[in-house]
Amino acid sequence: MTPEALEAFVRDGFLRLEGAFDPADAALARSELSRDLGCDPEDPASWNEPVVRLGVYASAPFARIAAAPALRAACDALVGADRWLPLGGLGTWPVRFPCATPPPTLAGTWT
C-alpha cells in the first residue's frame, strides 16, 4: 500500500482497493444481498424504506472476499500484521435508497 493510500484512508475514513477480489464473487454476493432486501433493487416503486439493514454474511462468496490477499494486506498495512483477527465473512450491510425524506441515523452508518 502506498503512503498516499494510507494518507487518504486517514483523511477520508475509507480505502478503495481496485481488483481486490474476484468479480464473480462480487456478483454472487450482490445477488445474495439483493435476494434478502425485501424489494427489487431495479424497481424504485418497491423501495418502501430509506434504509434496509442486512445482517452479517459468511456464505462462500463473502468468505472468499474476506480472505482475499489484497484485503488482508490492506488490513496489515492499516493496523499492523498480527494486530487484527480475520473474519470468516463480511459485516452488516446498510443499503440506502434515494428518498424524499432523510433516513434515520443508524449507528455505524452514514446519513
Short mmCIF file of C-alpha atoms in Angstrom, two decimals:
data_model
loop_
_atom_site.label_atom_id
_atom_site.label_comp_id
_atom_site.label_asym_id
_atom_site.label_seq_id
_atom_site.Cartn_x
_atom_site.Cartn_y
_atom_site.Cartn_z
CA MET A 1 0.00 0.00 0.00
CA THR A 2 1.32 3.39 -0.93
CA PRO A 3 1.86 6.19 1.59
CA GLU A 4 -0.71 8.21 -0.40
CA ALA A 5 -3.32 5.46 0.06
CA LEU A 6 -2.67 5.38 3.81
CA GLU A 7 -2.95 9.17 3.99
CA ALA A 8 -6.22 9.05 2.04
CA PHE A 9 -7.59 6.46 4.47
CA VAL A 10 -6.75 8.64 7.47
CA ARG A 11 -8.23 11.70 5.76
CA ASP A 12 -11.35 10.12 4.22
CA GLY A 13 -12.08 7.16 6.52
CA PHE A 14 -12.24 4.60 3.74
CA LEU A 15 -9.98 2.92 1.23
CA ARG A 16 -10.87 1.70 -2.25
CA LEU A 17 -8.99 -1.45 -3.28
CA GLU A 18 -9.33 -1.87 -7.04
CA GLY A 19 -9.34 -5.51 -8.09
CA ALA A 20 -9.05 -6.77 -4.51
CA PHE A 21 -11.23 -9.82 -5.12
CA ASP A 22 -12.82 -11.85 -7.89
CA PRO A 23 -15.63 -10.01 -9.72
CA ALA A 24 -17.55 -13.31 -9.91
CA ASP A 25 -17.64 -13.39 -6.10
CA ALA A 26 -18.85 -9.77 -6.09
CA ALA A 27 -21.72 -10.74 -8.41
CA LEU A 28 -22.66 -13.71 -6.21
CA ALA A 29 -22.54 -11.55 -3.07
CA ARG A 30 -24.61 -8.80 -4.71
CA SER A 31 -27.19 -11.39 -5.79
CA GLU A 32 -27.44 -12.72 -2.23
CA LEU A 33 -27.87 -9.22 -0.79
CA SER A 34 -30.49 -8.36 -3.42
CA ARG A 35 -32.44 -11.53 -2.60
CA ASP A 36 -32.61 -10.53 1.08
CA LEU A 37 -33.56 -6.87 0.59
CA GLY A 38 -37.30 -7.46 0.54
CA CYS A 39 -37.65 -5.27 -2.55
CA ASP A 40 -36.46 -5.16 -6.14
CA PRO A 41 -33.22 -3.13 -6.41
CA GLU A 42 -34.18 -2.31 -10.01
CA ASP A 43 -37.74 -1.11 -9.19
CA PRO A 44 -37.94 2.18 -7.25
CA ALA A 45 -41.66 1.62 -6.64
CA SER A 46 -40.70 -1.29 -4.36
CA TRP A 47 -38.37 0.82 -2.19
CA ASN A 48 -40.53 1.22 0.91
CA GLU A 49 -37.78 2.17 3.36
CA PRO A 50 -34.93 4.68 3.05
CA VAL A 51 -32.53 2.18 4.67
CA VAL A 52 -32.59 -1.61 4.84
CA ARG A 53 -30.04 -3.08 7.20
CA LEU A 54 -28.97 -6.62 6.33
CA GLY A 55 -27.09 -8.89 8.71
CA VAL A 56 -23.66 -10.47 8.64
CA TYR A 57 -22.93 -12.64 5.61
CA ALA A 58 -20.49 -15.55 5.74
CA SER A 59 -21.59 -17.67 2.77
CA ALA A 60 -18.95 -18.82 0.28
CA PRO A 61 -18.57 -15.63 -1.81
CA PHE A 62 -18.39 -13.42 1.29
CA ALA A 63 -15.87 -15.75 2.94
CA ARG A 64 -13.68 -15.70 -0.19
CA ILE A 65 -13.86 -11.91 -0.38
CA ALA A 66 -12.96 -11.58 3.31
CA ALA A 67 -9.98 -13.89 2.76
CA ALA A 68 -8.70 -12.06 -0.34
CA PRO A 69 -4.94 -11.46 -0.07
CA ALA A 70 -5.28 -7.79 -1.10
CA LEU A 71 -7.85 -7.13 1.63
CA ARG A 72 -5.74 -8.86 4.26
CA ALA A 73 -2.63 -6.99 3.14
CA ALA A 74 -4.53 -3.70 3.44
CA CYS A 75 -5.60 -4.59 7.00
CA ASP A 76 -1.99 -5.43 7.85
CA ALA A 77 -0.84 -2.09 6.42
CA LEU A 78 -3.50 -0.13 8.29
CA VAL A 79 -3.24 -1.69 11.76
CA GLY A 80 -0.15 -3.87 11.63
CA ALA A 81 0.43 -7.55 10.91
CA ASP A 82 -0.91 -9.86 13.63
CA ARG A 83 -2.87 -6.99 15.23
CA TRP A 84 -6.28 -7.99 13.87
CA LEU A 85 -8.35 -11.17 13.57
CA PRO A 86 -9.54 -12.26 10.13
CA LEU A 87 -13.27 -12.81 9.81
CA GLY A 88 -14.99 -15.66 8.01
CA GLY A 89 -17.35 -13.24 6.24
CA LEU A 90 -18.29 -9.59 6.00
CA GLY A 91 -20.21 -7.42 8.47
CA THR A 92 -23.63 -5.85 8.33
CA TRP A 93 -24.88 -4.10 5.21
CA PRO A 94 -26.87 -0.87 5.42
CA VAL A 95 -28.44 -0.43 1.97
CA ARG A 96 -29.60 3.13 1.25
CA PHE A 97 -32.30 4.08 -1.23
CA PRO A 98 -32.97 7.56 -2.59
CA CYS A 99 -35.98 9.09 -0.88
CA ALA A 100 -37.69 12.44 -0.30
CA THR A 101 -37.34 12.23 3.49
CA PRO A 102 -33.97 11.74 5.14
CA PRO A 103 -33.38 8.29 6.57
CA PRO A 104 -32.98 7.79 10.30
CA THR A 105 -29.44 7.91 11.59
CA LEU A 106 -28.15 4.43 12.34
CA ALA A 107 -25.09 3.80 14.48
CA GLY A 108 -22.22 2.74 12.25
CA THR A 109 -23.76 4.16 9.06
CA TRP A 110 -23.66 7.47 7.28
CA THR A 111 -26.63 9.78 6.92
#
